[in-house]
Short mmCIF file of C-alpha atoms and ligand atoms in Angstrom, two decimals:
data_model
loop_
_atom_site.label_atom_id
_atom_site.label_comp_id
_atom_site.label_asym_id
_atom_site.label_seq_id
_atom_site.Cartn_x
_atom_site.Cartn_y
_atom_site.Cartn_z
CA MET M 1 42.63 -93.07 -36.37
CA ASN M 2 43.88 -91.15 -33.89
CA LEU M 3 46.31 -87.43 -33.99
CA PRO M 4 49.26 -88.38 -34.86
CA ASN M 5 48.78 -91.39 -38.03
CA MET M 6 45.97 -88.67 -39.23
CA LEU M 7 50.51 -86.28 -38.95
CA ASP M 8 51.63 -89.32 -41.36
CA ALA M 9 48.72 -89.37 -43.17
CA ALA M 10 48.65 -86.17 -43.69
CA LYS M 11 51.87 -85.92 -45.01
CA ARG M 12 52.15 -88.87 -46.76
CA ASN M 13 49.08 -89.11 -48.73
CA LYS M 14 50.06 -88.14 -52.06
CA ASP M 15 46.63 -88.79 -53.85
CA LYS M 16 45.79 -85.26 -56.85
CA VAL M 17 43.29 -83.77 -54.40
CA GLU M 18 40.23 -84.50 -56.75
CA TYR M 19 37.81 -82.15 -57.99
CA ILE M 20 33.19 -82.62 -57.43
CA TYR M 21 30.84 -80.70 -58.73
CA GLU M 22 27.94 -81.30 -56.44
CA ASN M 23 24.25 -79.84 -57.84
CA ARG M 24 22.62 -78.90 -54.25
CA ASP M 25 19.03 -79.32 -55.77
CA TYR M 26 17.22 -81.52 -52.65
CA ASN M 27 13.45 -81.96 -52.49
CA LYS M 28 11.85 -79.56 -49.48
CA ILE M 29 11.23 -83.13 -47.17
CA TYR M 30 11.81 -81.35 -43.67
CA ASP M 31 9.06 -78.22 -44.10
CA ASN M 32 8.12 -75.92 -41.17
CA LYS M 33 11.19 -77.74 -38.76
CA LYS M 34 13.54 -75.13 -37.56
CA TYR M 35 17.26 -75.84 -37.27
CA PHE M 36 19.26 -73.26 -34.83
CA ILE M 37 22.97 -73.29 -35.64
CA ARG M 38 25.78 -72.52 -32.92
CA THR M 39 28.44 -71.46 -34.36
CA TYR M 40 32.34 -71.20 -32.80
CA GLY M 41 36.12 -70.58 -33.96
CA CYS M 42 36.90 -69.02 -37.24
CA GLN M 43 36.68 -67.50 -40.23
CA MET M 44 35.97 -70.98 -42.43
CA ASN M 45 34.07 -71.70 -39.63
CA VAL M 46 31.00 -69.56 -40.05
CA HIS M 47 30.86 -70.14 -42.96
CA ASP M 48 31.07 -73.47 -42.94
CA SER M 49 27.93 -73.13 -41.02
CA GLU M 50 26.76 -71.15 -43.68
CA GLU M 51 26.40 -74.34 -46.25
CA ILE M 52 25.18 -76.32 -43.60
CA SER M 53 22.42 -73.39 -43.35
CA GLY M 54 21.72 -73.50 -47.23
CA ILE M 55 21.83 -77.36 -47.53
CA LEU M 56 18.86 -77.29 -43.87
CA ASP M 57 17.27 -74.61 -46.20
CA ASN M 58 17.30 -76.35 -49.50
CA LEU M 59 15.97 -79.33 -47.28
CA GLY M 60 13.39 -77.40 -46.57
CA TYR M 61 13.92 -76.46 -43.06
CA ILE M 62 14.48 -72.83 -41.05
CA LYS M 63 15.62 -71.28 -39.09
CA THR M 64 15.59 -69.84 -36.12
CA ASP M 65 17.23 -68.05 -33.08
CA ILE M 66 15.17 -69.58 -30.71
CA PHE M 67 17.60 -72.49 -29.56
CA ALA M 68 13.77 -74.33 -27.08
CA GLU M 69 11.66 -74.44 -29.83
CA SER M 70 14.29 -75.59 -32.82
CA ASP M 71 13.85 -79.08 -34.29
CA LEU M 72 17.12 -79.78 -34.79
CA ILE M 73 20.36 -77.61 -33.46
CA ILE M 74 23.73 -77.54 -34.80
CA LEU M 75 26.62 -76.66 -32.14
CA ASN M 76 29.58 -76.11 -35.33
CA THR M 77 32.90 -76.64 -32.64
CA CYS M 78 36.01 -75.57 -32.88
CA ALA M 79 39.52 -77.16 -31.10
CA ILE M 80 41.63 -74.52 -30.79
CA ARG M 81 42.11 -74.32 -27.17
CA GLU M 82 41.31 -76.88 -24.38
CA ASN M 83 38.16 -72.98 -23.68
CA VAL M 84 36.52 -73.50 -27.04
CA HIS M 85 35.73 -78.09 -25.59
CA ASP M 86 34.47 -76.76 -21.97
CA LYS M 87 32.23 -74.22 -24.11
CA VAL M 88 31.10 -76.60 -26.33
CA PHE M 89 30.69 -79.49 -23.46
CA GLY M 90 28.55 -76.62 -21.59
CA PHE M 91 25.80 -75.85 -23.81
CA LEU M 92 25.65 -79.66 -24.66
CA GLY M 93 24.19 -79.88 -21.11
CA ARG M 94 21.85 -77.48 -21.83
CA CYS M 95 20.49 -79.56 -25.01
CA LYS M 96 19.98 -83.14 -23.27
CA HIS M 97 18.14 -80.69 -20.65
CA LEU M 98 15.92 -79.40 -23.84
CA LYS M 99 16.35 -82.92 -25.26
CA LYS M 100 14.33 -84.25 -22.20
CA LYS M 101 11.71 -82.17 -23.06
CA ASN M 102 11.18 -83.05 -26.39
CA PRO M 103 12.60 -86.06 -27.38
CA ASP M 104 12.20 -85.61 -31.44
CA LEU M 105 14.36 -83.24 -30.95
CA GLN M 106 17.98 -83.45 -32.39
CA ILE M 107 20.97 -82.76 -31.49
CA ALA M 108 23.74 -82.90 -34.26
CA LEU M 109 27.70 -81.63 -33.17
CA CYS M 110 30.10 -80.94 -36.93
CA GLY M 111 33.15 -79.11 -37.13
CA CYS M 112 37.15 -79.27 -35.84
CA MET M 113 36.03 -80.79 -31.96
CA ALA M 114 34.78 -83.60 -34.37
CA GLN M 115 37.38 -84.12 -35.79
CA GLU M 116 38.61 -85.03 -32.55
CA GLU M 117 38.95 -88.44 -31.56
CA VAL M 118 39.77 -88.57 -27.56
CA VAL M 119 36.26 -86.19 -28.61
CA VAL M 120 34.08 -89.00 -31.04
CA GLN M 121 34.98 -91.63 -27.88
CA GLU M 122 33.86 -89.23 -25.82
CA ILE M 123 31.38 -88.52 -27.52
CA LYS M 124 30.23 -92.30 -27.65
CA ALA M 125 30.96 -93.25 -24.16
CA LYS M 126 29.06 -89.85 -22.32
CA TYR M 127 27.25 -88.43 -24.65
CA PRO M 128 24.82 -90.94 -26.26
CA TYR M 129 22.09 -88.19 -26.47
CA ILE M 130 23.89 -86.90 -29.34
CA ASP M 131 22.38 -88.49 -32.85
CA LEU M 132 24.58 -86.93 -35.68
CA VAL M 133 28.69 -86.67 -35.91
CA PHE M 134 29.47 -85.15 -38.96
CA GLY M 135 33.57 -83.98 -39.80
CA THR M 136 34.22 -81.47 -41.30
CA HIS M 137 35.06 -83.02 -44.73
CA ASN M 138 31.74 -84.18 -44.24
CA ILE M 139 29.29 -81.33 -44.28
CA ASN M 140 27.53 -82.47 -48.03
CA GLU M 141 26.46 -85.96 -46.38
CA LEU M 142 24.46 -83.91 -43.81
CA PRO M 143 21.08 -84.99 -45.85
CA LYS M 144 21.65 -88.98 -45.77
CA MET M 145 21.98 -88.84 -42.28
CA LEU M 146 19.35 -86.56 -41.87
CA ALA M 147 17.93 -89.13 -43.57
CA GLU M 148 19.04 -92.44 -42.03
CA TYR M 149 18.01 -90.59 -38.06
CA PRO M 150 16.61 -91.95 -36.24
CA GLY M 151 17.57 -94.68 -34.88
CA HIS M 152 21.11 -94.67 -33.76
CA GLN M 153 23.38 -92.54 -33.14
CA ASN M 154 25.19 -91.79 -35.80
CA ILE M 155 29.00 -90.98 -36.37
CA ASN M 156 30.04 -89.45 -39.78
CA VAL M 157 33.69 -88.47 -40.14
CA TYR M 158 36.63 -89.26 -42.20
CA SER M 159 39.74 -88.22 -41.37
CA LYS M 160 41.09 -88.98 -44.97
CA GLU M 161 40.52 -85.20 -46.61
CA GLY M 162 41.56 -84.53 -50.54
CA ASN M 163 38.48 -83.39 -52.51
CA VAL M 164 37.74 -80.26 -53.24
CA ILE M 165 33.72 -80.02 -53.33
CA GLU M 166 31.35 -77.18 -55.12
CA PHE M 167 28.39 -76.62 -55.72
CA ASP M 168 26.40 -73.91 -56.86
CA ASN M 169 25.88 -70.65 -54.09
CA VAL M 170 24.01 -72.70 -51.43
CA TYR M 171 25.03 -70.71 -48.69
CA LYS M 172 23.03 -69.29 -47.37
CA ARG M 173 24.71 -66.41 -45.71
CA ASP M 174 24.82 -64.24 -42.75
CA SER M 175 24.99 -60.60 -44.59
CA ASN M 176 24.33 -59.92 -48.49
CA VAL M 177 26.55 -56.64 -48.41
CA THR M 178 29.79 -58.68 -48.12
CA ALA M 179 30.60 -62.56 -48.30
CA TRP M 180 33.44 -64.88 -47.94
CA VAL M 181 34.54 -66.97 -50.06
CA ASN M 182 36.84 -70.65 -50.35
CA ILE M 183 40.38 -70.29 -51.96
CA MET M 184 41.84 -73.36 -49.91
CA TYR M 185 40.85 -74.95 -47.50
CA GLY M 186 43.35 -77.31 -44.94
CA CYS M 187 46.49 -76.19 -44.41
CA ASP M 188 50.51 -77.75 -44.20
CA LYS M 189 51.42 -75.63 -42.70
CA PHE M 190 52.40 -77.99 -38.84
CA CYS M 191 53.61 -75.08 -36.18
CA THR M 192 53.87 -77.97 -33.38
CA TYR M 193 50.88 -76.07 -30.83
CA CYS M 194 48.53 -75.79 -33.74
CA ILE M 195 45.37 -78.47 -34.64
CA VAL M 196 44.35 -76.68 -38.51
CA PRO M 197 46.64 -78.49 -39.62
CA TYR M 198 45.18 -82.74 -38.41
CA THR M 199 40.96 -80.85 -38.11
CA ARG M 200 41.17 -79.42 -41.32
CA GLY M 201 43.77 -81.88 -43.18
CA LYS M 202 46.51 -80.56 -46.02
CA GLN M 203 45.83 -77.58 -48.19
CA ARG M 204 43.60 -77.66 -50.87
CA SER M 205 43.16 -75.47 -52.86
CA ARG M 206 39.93 -74.05 -55.07
CA LYS M 207 40.72 -73.28 -58.53
CA GLN M 208 40.82 -70.07 -60.06
CA GLU M 209 37.86 -70.41 -62.05
CA ASP M 210 35.22 -71.81 -59.35
CA ILE M 211 36.98 -68.73 -57.54
CA LEU M 212 35.86 -66.27 -59.74
CA LYS M 213 32.95 -67.74 -60.38
CA GLU M 214 31.69 -67.54 -57.09
CA VAL M 215 33.30 -64.22 -56.84
CA ASN M 216 31.31 -62.81 -59.55
CA ASP M 217 27.72 -63.79 -59.42
CA LEU M 218 28.55 -62.03 -56.00
CA VAL M 219 29.26 -59.05 -58.08
CA LYS M 220 26.62 -59.75 -59.96
CA ARG M 221 24.05 -59.76 -57.14
CA GLY M 222 25.17 -56.18 -55.11
CA TYR M 223 27.69 -57.42 -53.22
CA LYS M 224 30.10 -54.98 -51.92
CA GLU M 225 32.64 -56.53 -50.31
CA ILE M 226 34.55 -60.29 -50.57
CA THR M 227 36.99 -61.22 -48.25
CA LEU M 228 39.29 -64.29 -49.04
CA LEU M 229 39.52 -67.02 -46.81
CA GLY M 230 41.79 -69.92 -46.28
CA GLN M 231 44.75 -70.56 -42.80
CA ASN M 232 47.23 -70.00 -44.64
CA VAL M 233 45.70 -67.13 -47.88
CA ASN M 234 48.64 -66.40 -49.11
CA ALA M 235 50.58 -70.31 -49.94
CA TYR M 236 47.47 -70.14 -52.12
CA GLY M 237 47.87 -71.90 -55.43
CA LYS M 238 51.18 -73.75 -53.94
CA ASP M 239 49.61 -77.38 -55.00
CA LEU M 240 47.41 -76.63 -56.99
CA GLU M 241 48.68 -77.53 -60.90
CA GLU M 242 48.77 -74.94 -63.32
CA LYS M 243 51.18 -72.27 -61.09
CA VAL M 244 49.18 -69.49 -59.42
CA GLY M 245 49.61 -67.59 -56.44
CA PHE M 246 47.85 -65.68 -54.51
CA SER M 247 48.83 -62.10 -56.18
CA SER M 248 47.53 -63.73 -59.63
CA LEU M 249 44.58 -64.22 -57.41
CA LEU M 250 44.58 -60.75 -56.66
CA GLU M 251 44.77 -59.04 -58.92
CA LYS M 252 42.54 -61.31 -61.28
CA VAL M 253 39.57 -60.40 -57.64
CA SER M 254 40.36 -57.30 -58.07
CA LYS M 255 39.50 -57.24 -61.94
CA THR M 256 36.11 -58.35 -61.54
CA GLY M 257 35.49 -54.44 -60.05
CA ILE M 258 33.99 -55.81 -56.42
CA PRO M 259 34.34 -52.72 -54.65
CA ARG M 260 36.36 -54.57 -51.42
CA ILE M 261 38.31 -57.46 -51.71
CA ARG M 262 39.63 -58.65 -48.06
CA PHE M 263 41.50 -61.78 -46.68
CA VAL M 264 42.88 -63.34 -43.77
CA THR M 265 44.88 -64.95 -43.06
CA SER M 266 48.24 -64.72 -43.60
CA HIS M 267 51.80 -65.64 -42.90
CA PRO M 268 55.24 -64.32 -43.08
CA TRP M 269 56.28 -66.58 -44.26
CA ASP M 270 54.04 -66.68 -47.41
CA PHE M 271 54.47 -62.90 -47.77
CA THR M 272 56.84 -61.95 -51.35
CA ASP M 273 56.69 -58.72 -52.94
CA GLU M 274 54.57 -59.10 -55.48
CA MET M 275 51.74 -59.40 -52.90
CA ILE M 276 52.91 -55.48 -51.49
CA GLU M 277 52.76 -54.55 -55.04
CA VAL M 278 48.99 -54.97 -55.40
CA ILE M 279 47.29 -54.57 -52.97
CA ALA M 280 48.97 -51.27 -53.04
CA LYS M 281 48.28 -51.31 -56.91
CA TYR M 282 44.87 -51.51 -56.69
CA ASP M 283 42.57 -49.67 -55.42
CA ASN M 284 39.89 -51.98 -53.93
CA ILE M 285 42.59 -54.66 -52.45
CA MET M 286 41.78 -53.17 -48.73
CA PRO M 287 45.04 -51.48 -46.57
CA TYR M 288 44.63 -53.54 -43.89
CA ILE M 289 46.61 -57.42 -43.12
CA HIS M 290 46.24 -59.89 -40.50
CA LEU M 291 49.41 -61.17 -39.72
CA PRO M 292 50.46 -63.22 -37.12
CA VAL M 293 53.80 -62.60 -35.18
CA GLN M 294 52.87 -65.57 -32.70
CA SER M 295 55.42 -64.19 -30.72
CA GLY M 296 59.55 -62.36 -30.81
CA SER M 297 61.24 -64.88 -29.97
CA ASN M 298 63.54 -66.63 -32.00
CA LYS M 299 64.35 -69.19 -29.71
CA ILE M 300 60.11 -69.26 -29.54
CA LEU M 301 59.21 -69.20 -33.39
CA LYS M 302 61.78 -71.58 -34.06
CA LEU M 303 60.17 -74.40 -31.80
CA MET M 304 56.89 -73.29 -33.13
CA ASN M 305 58.53 -74.53 -35.94
CA ARG M 306 56.79 -70.69 -38.00
CA ASN M 307 59.97 -70.74 -39.78
CA TYR M 308 60.54 -67.25 -39.61
CA SER M 309 62.95 -64.87 -36.92
CA LYS M 310 61.48 -61.87 -35.67
CA GLU M 311 64.18 -59.32 -38.62
CA ASP M 312 62.50 -61.22 -40.68
CA TYR M 313 59.27 -60.59 -39.18
CA LEU M 314 59.75 -56.76 -38.94
CA ILE M 315 61.62 -56.25 -42.93
CA LEU M 316 58.52 -57.52 -43.86
CA PHE M 317 55.87 -55.00 -41.01
CA ASN M 318 58.61 -52.27 -42.92
CA LYS M 319 58.07 -52.88 -45.93
CA ILE M 320 54.10 -53.48 -45.50
CA LYS M 321 54.02 -50.37 -43.63
CA ASN M 322 55.76 -48.14 -46.40
CA LYS M 323 54.03 -49.95 -49.27
CA ILE M 324 50.75 -50.14 -48.88
CA LYS M 325 49.22 -46.26 -48.13
CA ASN M 326 47.25 -45.92 -45.28
CA VAL M 327 47.81 -49.45 -44.26
CA SER M 328 46.87 -51.31 -40.29
CA ILE M 329 48.22 -54.79 -39.81
CA THR M 330 46.73 -56.12 -37.01
CA THR M 331 48.58 -59.94 -35.20
CA ASP M 332 48.19 -63.35 -33.13
CA ILE M 333 50.40 -63.84 -29.89
CA ILE M 334 50.75 -66.94 -28.16
CA VAL M 335 52.22 -66.10 -24.48
CA GLY M 336 53.30 -69.20 -22.16
CA PHE M 337 54.67 -71.44 -25.68
CA PRO M 338 56.08 -74.56 -23.95
CA GLY M 339 60.07 -72.55 -23.01
CA GLU M 340 59.01 -69.28 -22.71
CA THR M 341 61.30 -67.55 -19.98
CA GLU M 342 60.99 -64.60 -19.16
CA GLU M 343 63.53 -63.12 -21.46
CA ASP M 344 61.68 -64.92 -24.80
CA PHE M 345 58.33 -62.73 -23.26
CA LEU M 346 60.62 -59.92 -23.12
CA GLU M 347 61.00 -59.78 -25.60
CA THR M 348 57.46 -60.44 -27.51
CA LEU M 349 56.64 -57.28 -25.36
CA GLU M 350 59.29 -55.31 -27.59
CA ILE M 351 58.66 -57.11 -30.83
CA ALA M 352 54.64 -55.43 -30.04
CA GLU M 353 56.11 -52.16 -29.08
CA ALA M 354 58.05 -51.59 -32.34
CA CYS M 355 55.07 -52.66 -34.58
CA LYS M 356 52.58 -50.86 -32.40
CA PHE M 357 49.58 -53.76 -34.08
CA ALA M 358 46.46 -51.76 -35.22
CA GLY M 359 45.01 -54.36 -32.77
CA ALA M 360 45.77 -58.62 -31.45
CA PHE M 361 44.20 -61.78 -30.75
CA THR M 362 46.79 -63.02 -28.25
CA PHE M 363 45.93 -66.08 -26.25
CA VAL M 364 47.97 -68.54 -23.13
CA PHE M 365 49.17 -71.29 -24.83
CA SER M 366 47.15 -74.26 -25.24
CA ALA M 367 47.84 -77.90 -25.28
CA ARG M 368 46.32 -79.75 -27.66
CA SER M 369 46.22 -83.03 -27.71
CA GLY M 370 48.55 -85.45 -31.26
CA THR M 371 50.57 -82.02 -31.57
CA PRO M 372 54.67 -82.08 -30.94
CA ALA M 373 53.88 -78.51 -28.17
CA SER M 374 51.46 -81.14 -26.26
CA LYS M 375 54.58 -82.72 -25.52
CA MET M 376 57.35 -80.45 -24.82
CA LYS M 377 58.48 -79.16 -21.57
CA ASP M 378 56.19 -76.87 -20.13
CA GLU M 379 57.80 -75.61 -16.82
CA THR M 380 55.92 -71.66 -17.09
CA LEU M 381 53.04 -71.51 -13.75
CA LYS M 382 49.11 -70.79 -14.76
CA SER M 383 49.91 -67.39 -13.15
CA GLU M 384 52.42 -66.76 -14.37
CA LYS M 385 51.23 -67.37 -17.70
CA ASP M 386 48.30 -65.92 -17.27
CA ASP M 387 50.40 -62.43 -15.51
CA ARG M 388 52.67 -62.23 -19.27
CA LEU M 389 48.64 -62.33 -20.66
CA GLN M 390 47.92 -59.05 -18.80
CA ARG M 391 51.28 -57.23 -19.30
CA LEU M 392 50.83 -58.66 -23.08
CA ASN M 393 48.20 -56.61 -23.65
CA LYS M 394 48.07 -53.94 -21.93
CA VAL M 395 50.77 -52.70 -24.23
CA ILE M 396 47.99 -53.91 -27.69
CA ASN M 397 45.25 -52.00 -26.40
CA LYS M 398 47.27 -48.83 -26.02
CA TYR M 399 49.02 -48.99 -29.24
CA SER M 400 45.10 -49.95 -30.48
CA LYS M 401 43.84 -46.61 -29.03
CA GLU M 402 46.32 -44.79 -30.29
CA SER M 403 46.03 -45.94 -33.88
CA ASN M 404 42.45 -45.13 -33.04
CA LEU M 405 43.33 -41.90 -31.99
CA GLU M 406 45.35 -40.72 -34.85
CA MET M 407 42.00 -41.17 -36.32
CA LEU M 408 40.50 -38.42 -35.28
CA GLY M 409 38.98 -35.63 -37.43
CA THR M 410 39.96 -38.08 -41.07
CA THR M 411 37.38 -38.46 -43.78
CA GLN M 412 37.00 -42.62 -43.65
CA LYS M 413 35.09 -44.26 -46.18
CA VAL M 414 32.76 -47.06 -44.51
CA LEU M 415 30.65 -49.87 -45.79
CA ILE M 416 28.11 -49.86 -44.22
CA THR M 417 27.17 -53.38 -43.04
CA ARG M 418 24.15 -53.35 -40.35
CA ILE M 419 22.14 -51.37 -37.54
CA SER M 420 25.06 -51.16 -34.12
CA GLU M 421 24.63 -53.88 -31.68
CA LYS M 422 25.36 -51.83 -28.51
CA ASP M 423 22.77 -49.40 -29.68
CA ASP M 424 20.54 -49.17 -32.62
CA SER M 425 19.42 -46.66 -32.70
CA LYS M 426 23.16 -45.99 -35.01
CA VAL M 427 24.60 -48.50 -38.05
CA CYS M 428 27.63 -49.41 -38.02
CA GLY M 429 30.37 -50.56 -40.53
CA TYR M 430 34.38 -50.56 -41.25
CA THR M 431 37.33 -48.41 -42.82
CA GLU M 432 39.13 -49.29 -45.40
CA ASN M 433 41.24 -50.05 -42.70
CA MET M 434 39.39 -52.40 -40.67
CA LYS M 435 37.89 -50.53 -38.28
CA LEU M 436 34.09 -50.36 -36.89
CA VAL M 437 32.30 -47.43 -36.72
CA ASN M 438 29.32 -46.37 -35.45
CA LEU M 439 27.75 -44.06 -36.26
CA ILE M 440 23.78 -42.26 -37.06
CA ALA M 441 22.80 -42.80 -40.28
CA PRO M 442 19.38 -44.30 -41.77
CA ILE M 443 18.42 -48.18 -42.46
CA SER M 444 18.72 -46.81 -46.40
CA ALA M 445 22.21 -46.58 -46.11
CA ILE M 446 23.34 -50.16 -44.98
CA GLY M 447 25.24 -52.05 -48.28
CA LYS M 448 26.12 -48.16 -49.67
CA ILE M 449 30.53 -47.00 -49.30
CA ILE M 450 29.99 -43.18 -47.79
CA ASP M 451 32.03 -40.23 -46.72
CA VAL M 452 32.19 -40.44 -42.94
CA GLN M 453 34.45 -38.17 -40.47
CA ILE M 454 36.06 -39.88 -37.55
CA THR M 455 34.91 -37.82 -34.56
CA GLY M 456 35.44 -39.83 -31.63
CA ALA M 457 37.55 -42.50 -30.54
CA LYS M 458 37.05 -45.70 -28.01
CA SER M 459 39.25 -48.63 -27.81
CA PHE M 460 37.73 -51.37 -30.11
CA SER M 461 35.94 -48.83 -32.10
CA LEU M 462 35.28 -45.27 -33.79
CA ASP M 463 32.38 -43.28 -33.62
CA GLY M 464 31.86 -40.59 -36.69
CA GLU M 465 29.24 -38.25 -38.31
CA ILE M 466 28.55 -38.91 -42.03
CA LYS M 467 31.06 -35.50 -44.12
CA LYS M 468 28.17 -33.57 -45.30
CA CYS M 469 29.32 -31.62 -48.32
N1 SAH O 501 46.02 -70.14 -39.93
C1 SAH O 501 46.29 -69.24 -38.59
C2 SAH O 501 45.49 -68.47 -37.90
C3 SAH O 501 45.08 -69.42 -37.38
S1 SAH O 501 44.65 -69.96 -35.59
C4 SAH O 501 47.83 -68.38 -38.45
O1 SAH O 501 48.43 -69.69 -39.38
O2 SAH O 501 48.10 -67.61 -38.97
C5 SAH O 501 44.28 -68.75 -34.81
C6 SAH O 501 45.18 -68.40 -34.06
O3 SAH O 501 44.56 -69.32 -32.83
C7 SAH O 501 47.21 -68.94 -34.33
O4 SAH O 501 47.20 -67.32 -34.87
C8 SAH O 501 47.55 -68.79 -32.37
O5 SAH O 501 48.41 -67.49 -31.62
C9 SAH O 501 46.34 -69.04 -31.90
N2 SAH O 501 46.15 -70.80 -31.39
C10 SAH O 501 46.51 -71.82 -31.87
N3 SAH O 501 46.89 -72.58 -31.68
C11 SAH O 501 46.38 -72.23 -30.52
C12 SAH O 501 47.25 -73.34 -29.70
N4 SAH O 501 47.49 -74.90 -29.42
N5 SAH O 501 46.85 -72.29 -27.88
C13 SAH O 501 46.80 -70.88 -27.50
N6 SAH O 501 47.09 -70.45 -28.99
C14 SAH O 501 46.68 -70.50 -29.85
FE1 SF4 O 502 47.96 -73.87 -37.62
FE2 SF4 O 502 49.83 -72.89 -38.09
FE3 SF4 O 502 48.36 -73.16 -40.35
FE4 SF4 O 502 47.88 -71.31 -38.89
S1 SF4 O 502 50.12 -72.04 -40.63
S2 SF4 O 502 46.60 -72.90 -39.24
S3 SF4 O 502 49.45 -71.29 -37.06
S4 SF4 O 502 49.71 -74.44 -38.72
FE1 F3S O 503 38.43 -73.17 -34.51
FE2 F3S O 503 38.64 -75.46 -36.47
FE3 F3S O 503 38.89 -72.64 -36.62
S1 F3S O 503 40.19 -76.19 -35.14
S2 F3S O 503 40.68 -71.80 -35.27
S3 F3S O 503 37.28 -74.11 -36.26
S4 F3S O 503 40.03 -74.08 -38.40
#
């Protein structure tokens, strides 16, 4: 099925979502085999990799960080922009080389790229050494696919979505302090540039009781922070028969007693006053909101099918800032969308100046095959788009640094999550409003929320010291 047909299918598919409760107690039949997993893309993919790792662990595989010693290499891919494609195919070149030395090595490609028909065709034609290909809706079939191997290139990609598979905690989570919790799958928004509704399918919310069961279990196991995950978390529940919305879910999750709750990503279109009230009311819901604006031009927002104007965004932004104490707001912005003129871009710079975002992910538009925007007339030169990105980043970095400087001298509650990546004599963690802080503290501080005095502000992180009482 090609992508435009998938779009029709996703829109037409009125089938009820089936909730499947699966037992994943597998026999450990692959004792001591090693797997290496590389993940591209968003938190959804990071969490899917935790699920894949959980399945492999249950089958007896052992995880390795050493690519060259693995028996199974899994590439969990992302399709959001062309440059990710290039990275994945670049890495596959290294895998091919390794397979020449070790013919028993198995190579699997999964994730959002596997949902693209063009990619599957390319793999069939040019990459015979990829053994397994499975889509975002087929993760649960991995054990069967491994059992069927070897023999042929095994491709298992459903374009039909519709189910929510529930299973008891077989995730192999990367952290024992913070955890991702899916609250929904897919997306119904169909922003014209975006491939996600095709690769992840229509929106399917998990049932509230299943989410709460998972959170309660994480609380029992001592987790300190959870992040509720979805492409559009504040549309949670719109597809459920039982009328429950994101604000009521947040309230219930807050009452589980988990010390910290975060959520990504929120769409401005679905952000209600009720949500703002709930976030402001409960101390364990963190004052941090990622609120992608994408563009400051109403003409471009309309072409993107974002369904809000820059005025709507600014009203919402200011409401959040006024009602939630110490909140910090970050965003995503695309430059060079088809038809974006210099004037449109200047409006994007204006909104970045007006909002003084605490941070932003900025991108140059990348045409994704099958999306409506890929067929729109795009006459702007690449050099012009790159120049816009640089000009935008200057403004974004200025305010990101400014928002860090504002924290100097304050005392912040920091959840220490790990040893610092850049300096292993330090640990690091996040403030309530999601600022990364590096500090000297004993390793035993990992997993604790401690008072930290902010002593230094860099562009993308803070330095701190344990607050002396
Ligand atoms: N669900 C989220 C984010 C989805 S992907 C949301 O709606 O905000 C993350 C970001 O990638 C998007 O916010 C957008 O800024 C960017 N993005 C998505 N498709 C893109 C494309 N075709 N070209 C460039 N950037 C894109
Ligand atoms: Fe893509 Fe838009 Fe859905 Fe976000 S809301 S995943 S940008 S279609
Ligand atoms: Fe990429 Fe798929 Fe996430 S396209 S951004 S990994 S949902």
